[in-house]
Tab-separated table of C-alpha atoms and ligand atoms in Angstrom:
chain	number	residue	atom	x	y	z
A	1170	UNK	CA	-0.830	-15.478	13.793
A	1171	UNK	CA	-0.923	-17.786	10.850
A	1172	UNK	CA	-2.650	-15.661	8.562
A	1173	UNK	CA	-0.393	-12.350	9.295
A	1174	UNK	CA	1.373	-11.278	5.973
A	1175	UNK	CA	2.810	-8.515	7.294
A	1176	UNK	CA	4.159	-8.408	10.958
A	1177	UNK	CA	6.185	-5.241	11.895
A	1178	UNK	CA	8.067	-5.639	15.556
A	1179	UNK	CA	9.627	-2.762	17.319
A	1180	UNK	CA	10.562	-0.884	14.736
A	1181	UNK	CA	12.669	2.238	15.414
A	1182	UNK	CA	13.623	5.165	12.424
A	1183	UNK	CA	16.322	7.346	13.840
A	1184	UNK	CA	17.170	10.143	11.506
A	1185	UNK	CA	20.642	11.973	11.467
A	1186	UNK	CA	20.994	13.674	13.934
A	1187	UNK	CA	18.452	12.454	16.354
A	1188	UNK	CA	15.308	12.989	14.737
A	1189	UNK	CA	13.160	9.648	16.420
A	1190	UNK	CA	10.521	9.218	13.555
A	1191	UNK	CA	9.700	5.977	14.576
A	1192	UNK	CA	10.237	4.288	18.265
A	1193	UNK	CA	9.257	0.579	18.633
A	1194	UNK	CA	6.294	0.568	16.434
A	1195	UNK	CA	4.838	-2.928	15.636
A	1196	UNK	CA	1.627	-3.712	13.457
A	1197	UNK	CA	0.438	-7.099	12.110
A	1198	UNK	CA	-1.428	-7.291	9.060
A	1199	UNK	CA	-3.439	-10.276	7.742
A	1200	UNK	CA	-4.045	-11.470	4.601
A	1201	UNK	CA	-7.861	-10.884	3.139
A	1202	UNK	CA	-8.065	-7.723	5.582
A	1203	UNK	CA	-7.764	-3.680	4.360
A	1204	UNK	CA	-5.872	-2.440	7.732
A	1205	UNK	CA	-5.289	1.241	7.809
A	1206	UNK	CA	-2.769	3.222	9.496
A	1207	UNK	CA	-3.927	6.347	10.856
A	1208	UNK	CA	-2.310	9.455	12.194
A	1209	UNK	CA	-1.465	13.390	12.492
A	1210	UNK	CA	0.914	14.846	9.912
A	1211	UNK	CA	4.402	14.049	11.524
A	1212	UNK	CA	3.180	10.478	13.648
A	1213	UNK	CA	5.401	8.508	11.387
A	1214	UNK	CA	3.556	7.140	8.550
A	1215	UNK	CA	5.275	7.996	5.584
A	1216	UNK	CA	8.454	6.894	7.472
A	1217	UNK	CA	6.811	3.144	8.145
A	1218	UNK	CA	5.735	2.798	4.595
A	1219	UNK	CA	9.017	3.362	3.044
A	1220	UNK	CA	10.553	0.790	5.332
A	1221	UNK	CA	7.800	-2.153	4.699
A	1222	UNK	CA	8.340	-0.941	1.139
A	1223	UNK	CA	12.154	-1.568	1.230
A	1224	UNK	CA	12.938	2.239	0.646
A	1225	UNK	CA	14.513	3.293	4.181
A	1226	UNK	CA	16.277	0.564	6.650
A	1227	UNK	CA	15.198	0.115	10.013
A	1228	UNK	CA	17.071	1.354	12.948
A	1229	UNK	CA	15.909	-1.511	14.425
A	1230	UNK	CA	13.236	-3.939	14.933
A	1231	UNK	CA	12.476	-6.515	12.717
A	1232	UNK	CA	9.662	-7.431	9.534
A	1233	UNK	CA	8.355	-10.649	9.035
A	1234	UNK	CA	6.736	-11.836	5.738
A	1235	UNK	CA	4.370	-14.716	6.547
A	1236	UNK	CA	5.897	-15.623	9.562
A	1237	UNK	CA	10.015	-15.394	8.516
A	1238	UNK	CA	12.060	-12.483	8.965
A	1239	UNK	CA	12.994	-10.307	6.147
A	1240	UNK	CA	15.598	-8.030	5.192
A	1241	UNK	CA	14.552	-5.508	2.575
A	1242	UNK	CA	17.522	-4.120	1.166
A	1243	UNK	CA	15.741	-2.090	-2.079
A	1244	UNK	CA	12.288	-1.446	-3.009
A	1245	UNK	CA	12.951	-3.765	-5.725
A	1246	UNK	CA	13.684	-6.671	-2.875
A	1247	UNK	CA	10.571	-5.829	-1.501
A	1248	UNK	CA	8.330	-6.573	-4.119
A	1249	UNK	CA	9.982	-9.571	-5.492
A	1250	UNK	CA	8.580	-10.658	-1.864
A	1251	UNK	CA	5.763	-9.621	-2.773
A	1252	UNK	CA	5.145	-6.011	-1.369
A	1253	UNK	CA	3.946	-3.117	-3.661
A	1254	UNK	CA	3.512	0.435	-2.656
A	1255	UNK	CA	1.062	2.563	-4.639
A	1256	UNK	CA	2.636	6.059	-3.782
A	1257	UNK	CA	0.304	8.621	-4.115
A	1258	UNK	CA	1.848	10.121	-7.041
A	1259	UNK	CA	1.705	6.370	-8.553
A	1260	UNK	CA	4.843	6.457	-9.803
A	1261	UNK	CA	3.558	5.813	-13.157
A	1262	UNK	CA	5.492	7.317	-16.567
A	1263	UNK	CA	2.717	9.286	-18.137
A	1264	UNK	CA	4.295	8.834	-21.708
A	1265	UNK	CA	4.417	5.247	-21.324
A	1266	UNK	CA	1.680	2.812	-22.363
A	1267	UNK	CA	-0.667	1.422	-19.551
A	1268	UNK	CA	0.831	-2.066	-20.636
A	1269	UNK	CA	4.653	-0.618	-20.721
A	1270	UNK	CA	3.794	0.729	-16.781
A	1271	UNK	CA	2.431	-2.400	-15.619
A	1272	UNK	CA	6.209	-4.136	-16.462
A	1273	UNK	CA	8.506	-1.222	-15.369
A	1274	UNK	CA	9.868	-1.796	-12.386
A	1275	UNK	CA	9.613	-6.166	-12.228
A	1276	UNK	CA	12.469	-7.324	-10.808
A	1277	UNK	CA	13.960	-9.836	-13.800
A	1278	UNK	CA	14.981	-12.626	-10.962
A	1279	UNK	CA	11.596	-13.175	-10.471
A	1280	UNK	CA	9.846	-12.868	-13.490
A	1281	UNK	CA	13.079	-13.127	-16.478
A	1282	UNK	CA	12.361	-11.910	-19.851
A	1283	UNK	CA	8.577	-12.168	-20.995
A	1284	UNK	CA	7.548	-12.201	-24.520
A	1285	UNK	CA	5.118	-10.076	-25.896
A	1286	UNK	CA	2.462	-12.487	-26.073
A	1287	UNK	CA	2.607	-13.644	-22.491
A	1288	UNK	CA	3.126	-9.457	-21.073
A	1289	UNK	CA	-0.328	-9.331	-23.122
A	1290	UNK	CA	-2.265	-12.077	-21.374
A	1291	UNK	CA	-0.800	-10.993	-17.721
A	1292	UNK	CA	-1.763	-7.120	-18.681
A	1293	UNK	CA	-5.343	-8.167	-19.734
A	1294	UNK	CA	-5.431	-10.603	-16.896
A	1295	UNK	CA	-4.392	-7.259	-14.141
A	1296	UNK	CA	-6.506	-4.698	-16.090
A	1297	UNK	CA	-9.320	-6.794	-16.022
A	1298	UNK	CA	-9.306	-7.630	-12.374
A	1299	UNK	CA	-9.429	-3.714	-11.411
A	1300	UNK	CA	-12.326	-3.582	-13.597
A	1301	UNK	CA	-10.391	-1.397	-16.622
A	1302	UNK	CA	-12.151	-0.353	-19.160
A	1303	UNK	CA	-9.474	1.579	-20.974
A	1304	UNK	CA	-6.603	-0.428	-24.100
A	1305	UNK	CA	-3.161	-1.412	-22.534
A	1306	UNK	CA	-2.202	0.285	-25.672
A	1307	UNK	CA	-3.539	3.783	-24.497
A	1308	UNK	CA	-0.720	6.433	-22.965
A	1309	UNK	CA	-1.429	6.644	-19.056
A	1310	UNK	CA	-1.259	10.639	-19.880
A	1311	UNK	CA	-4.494	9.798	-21.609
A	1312	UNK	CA	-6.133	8.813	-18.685
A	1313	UNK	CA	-8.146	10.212	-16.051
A	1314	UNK	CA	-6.455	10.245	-12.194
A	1315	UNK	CA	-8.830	7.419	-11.349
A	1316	UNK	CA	-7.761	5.284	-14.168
A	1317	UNK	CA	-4.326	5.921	-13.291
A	1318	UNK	CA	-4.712	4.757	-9.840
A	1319	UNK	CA	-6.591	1.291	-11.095
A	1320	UNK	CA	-3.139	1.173	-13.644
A	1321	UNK	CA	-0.815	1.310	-10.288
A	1322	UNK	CA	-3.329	-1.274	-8.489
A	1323	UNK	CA	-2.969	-3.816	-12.170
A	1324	UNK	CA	0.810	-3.403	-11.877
A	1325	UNK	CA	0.756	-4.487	-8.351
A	1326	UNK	CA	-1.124	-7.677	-9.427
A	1327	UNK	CA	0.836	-8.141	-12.375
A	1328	UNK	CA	4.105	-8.342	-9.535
A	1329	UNK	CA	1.973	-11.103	-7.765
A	1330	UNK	CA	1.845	-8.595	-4.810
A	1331	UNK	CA	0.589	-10.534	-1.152
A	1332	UNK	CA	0.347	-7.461	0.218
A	1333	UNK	CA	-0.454	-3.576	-1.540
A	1334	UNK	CA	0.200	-0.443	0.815
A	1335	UNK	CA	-1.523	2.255	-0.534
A	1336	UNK	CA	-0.999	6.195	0.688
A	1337	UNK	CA	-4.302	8.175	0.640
A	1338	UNK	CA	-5.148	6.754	-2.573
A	1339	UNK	CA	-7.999	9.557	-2.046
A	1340	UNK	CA	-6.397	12.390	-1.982
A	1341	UNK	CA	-7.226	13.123	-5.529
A	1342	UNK	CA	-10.507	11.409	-6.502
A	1343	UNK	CA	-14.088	12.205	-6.429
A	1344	UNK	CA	-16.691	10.342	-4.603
A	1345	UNK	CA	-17.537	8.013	-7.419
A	1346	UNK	CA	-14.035	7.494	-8.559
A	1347	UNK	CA	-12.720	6.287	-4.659
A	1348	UNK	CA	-15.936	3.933	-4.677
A	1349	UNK	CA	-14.600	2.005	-7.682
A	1350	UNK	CA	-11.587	1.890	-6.210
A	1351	UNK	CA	-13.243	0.524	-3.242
A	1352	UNK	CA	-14.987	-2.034	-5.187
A	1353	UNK	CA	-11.603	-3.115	-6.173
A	1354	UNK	CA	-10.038	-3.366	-3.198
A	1355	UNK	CA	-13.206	-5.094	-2.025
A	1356	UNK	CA	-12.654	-7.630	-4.681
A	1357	UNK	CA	-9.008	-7.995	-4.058
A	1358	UNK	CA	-9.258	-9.111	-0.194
A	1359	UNK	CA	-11.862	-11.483	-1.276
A	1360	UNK	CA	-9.186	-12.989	-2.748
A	1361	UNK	CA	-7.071	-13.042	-0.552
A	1362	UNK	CA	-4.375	-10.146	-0.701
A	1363	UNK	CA	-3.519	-7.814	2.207
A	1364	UNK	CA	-4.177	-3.739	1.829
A	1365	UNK	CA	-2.247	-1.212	4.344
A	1366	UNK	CA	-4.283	1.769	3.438
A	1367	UNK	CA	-3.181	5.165	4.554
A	1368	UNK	CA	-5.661	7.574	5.115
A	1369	UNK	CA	-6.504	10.957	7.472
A	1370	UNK	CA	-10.193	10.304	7.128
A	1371	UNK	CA	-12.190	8.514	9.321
A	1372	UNK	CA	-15.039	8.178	6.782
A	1373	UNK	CA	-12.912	6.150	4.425
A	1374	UNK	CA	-11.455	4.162	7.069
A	1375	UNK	CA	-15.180	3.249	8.043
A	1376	UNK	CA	-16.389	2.006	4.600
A	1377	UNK	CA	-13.363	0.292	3.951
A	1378	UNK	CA	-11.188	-0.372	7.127
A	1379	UNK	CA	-11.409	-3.760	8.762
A	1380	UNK	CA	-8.914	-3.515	11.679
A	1381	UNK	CA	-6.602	0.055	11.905
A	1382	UNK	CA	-3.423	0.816	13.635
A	1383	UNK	CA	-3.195	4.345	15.297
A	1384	UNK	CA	0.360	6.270	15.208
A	1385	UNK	CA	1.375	8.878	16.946
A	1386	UNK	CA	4.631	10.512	17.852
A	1387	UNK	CA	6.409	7.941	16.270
A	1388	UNK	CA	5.091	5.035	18.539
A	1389	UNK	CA	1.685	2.407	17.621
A	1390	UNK	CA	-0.793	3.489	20.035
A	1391	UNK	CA	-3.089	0.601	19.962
A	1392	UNK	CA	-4.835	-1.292	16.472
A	1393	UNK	CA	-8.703	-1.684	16.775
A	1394	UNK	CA	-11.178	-3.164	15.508
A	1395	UNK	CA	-13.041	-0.696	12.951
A	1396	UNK	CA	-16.561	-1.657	13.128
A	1397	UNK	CA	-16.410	-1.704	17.301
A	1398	UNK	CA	-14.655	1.193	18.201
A	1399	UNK	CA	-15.738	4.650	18.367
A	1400	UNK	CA	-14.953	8.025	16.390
A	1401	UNK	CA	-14.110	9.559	19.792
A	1402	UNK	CA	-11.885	6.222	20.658
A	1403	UNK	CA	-10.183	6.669	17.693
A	1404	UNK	CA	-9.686	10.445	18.089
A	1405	UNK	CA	-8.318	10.308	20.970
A	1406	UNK	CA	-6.068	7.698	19.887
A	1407	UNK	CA	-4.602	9.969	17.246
A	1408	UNK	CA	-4.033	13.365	19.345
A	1409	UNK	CA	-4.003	11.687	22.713
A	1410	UNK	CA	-6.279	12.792	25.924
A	1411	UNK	CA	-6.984	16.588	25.491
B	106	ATP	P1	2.518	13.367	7.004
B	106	ATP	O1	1.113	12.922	7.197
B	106	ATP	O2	2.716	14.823	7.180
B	106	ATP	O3	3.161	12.847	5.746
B	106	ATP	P2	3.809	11.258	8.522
B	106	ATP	O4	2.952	10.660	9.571
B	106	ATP	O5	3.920	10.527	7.233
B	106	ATP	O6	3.362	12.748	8.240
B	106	ATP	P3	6.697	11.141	8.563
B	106	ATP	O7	6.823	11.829	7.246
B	106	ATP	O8	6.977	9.708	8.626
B	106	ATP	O9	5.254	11.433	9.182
B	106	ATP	O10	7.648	11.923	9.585
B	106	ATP	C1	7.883	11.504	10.935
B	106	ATP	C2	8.972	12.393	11.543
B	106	ATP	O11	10.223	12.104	10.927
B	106	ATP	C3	8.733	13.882	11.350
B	106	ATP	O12	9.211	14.520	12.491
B	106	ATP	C4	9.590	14.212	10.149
B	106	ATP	O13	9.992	15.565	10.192
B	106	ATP	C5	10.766	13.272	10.328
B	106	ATP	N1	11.370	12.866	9.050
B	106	ATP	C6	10.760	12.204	8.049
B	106	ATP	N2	11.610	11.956	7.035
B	106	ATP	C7	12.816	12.487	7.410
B	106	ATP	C8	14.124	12.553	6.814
B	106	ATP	N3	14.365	12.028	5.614
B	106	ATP	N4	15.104	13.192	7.521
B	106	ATP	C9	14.863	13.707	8.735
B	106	ATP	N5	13.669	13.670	9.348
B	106	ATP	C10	12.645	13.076	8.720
């Protein structure tokens, strides 16, 4: 469809020596939406993230950003295109300022050398949009886990990301912390930008999840619509019929 960011088609993950992680798994996802990928320890998720993220190759099948097929040879490929995975151990370097994160890892093709003045003005620009109220100048040690996660969602922005995949950003936040990260995410697909959101919970996935794509065994079951389909549906989707 015209508005799919994302489109993943068949995709297969063989591990040496025969380990099938993934087997012809396909998923679209479209811009402005929060899609979440849902499934039992072992379905295949991790496995599918690192691929759209550029970190493992494909056995086969193919990805398609906006329509064209891509390649990702690296991570750093990946986001130059515009894809940013927040792992859930960010990735951040605690010792590092929150501006100093938000830059580590740009690919220079993309971006070249930025002066000081103009790393300042993007930082602000980032921090401001997750609704930061912490300096650019602080260490990210400093911070709480919730801050840290709104750093990793600025340095996304600050790499012009299309599309953020983000693995179970909840895992360690408190009720109030995941709501402002909702509110961010809320305010990000307003705008436009895609969110593959990774989550066991069906709670979440029901205060946040537009459309979500069920894995198991390594194979797409079926991607519903959130706000039509059932708890049970989506259940049984996950462990199959009992
Ligand atoms: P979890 O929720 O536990 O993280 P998951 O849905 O993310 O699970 P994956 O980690 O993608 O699942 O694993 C899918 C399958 O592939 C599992 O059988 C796993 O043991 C296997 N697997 C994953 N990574 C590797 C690897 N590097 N080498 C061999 N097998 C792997």
């Amino acid at each position: 469809m015209a508005n799919d960011v994302l489109t993943v088609e068949r995709v297969s993950k063989i591990f040496m020596p025969n380990i099938i992680a993934l087997e012809s798994a396909s998923l679209n996802v479209r811009a402005g939406e929060v899609h979440c990928l849902l499934g039992a320890n072992g379905a295949g998720k991790s496995t599918l993230l690192k691929i759209i993220a550029g970190a493992f190759r494909p056995t086969d099948g193919v990805l398609m950003l906006d329509g064209v097929p891509v390649e990702l040879r690296s991570p750093a490929e990946a986001a130059r295109l515009g894809i940013s995975m927040i792992y859930q151990e960010l990735d951040l370097v605690p010792q590092l300022t929150v501006e100093q994160n938000l830059f580590l890892g740009h690919a220079p093709s993309k971006f070249g050398l930025i002066n000081h003045k103009e790393r300042r003005r993007r930082s602000s620009e980032a921090l401001k949009r997750v609704g930061a109220k912490f300096s650019p100048d602080v260490r990210v040690e400093t911070l709480s886990v919730a801050n840290q996660q709104l750093t990793a969602i600025a340095r996304s922005l600050t790499m012009d990301a299309k599309i953020i995949i983000m693995d179970e950003p909840s895992a360690s936040l408190n009720e109030t912390e995941l709501e402002s990260v909702f509110e961010v995410i809320r305010d990000l697909v307003r705008h436009g930008v895609a969110i593959l959101y990774v989550s066991h919970r069906l709670g979440e996935l029901r205060e946040i999840g537009d459309r979500v794509t069920v894995l198991r065994g390594g194979k797409t079951i079926d991607t519903f619509d959130v706000a039509s389909t059932s708890d049970e549906a989506l259940v049984e989707a996950i462990i199959g019929k009992e």
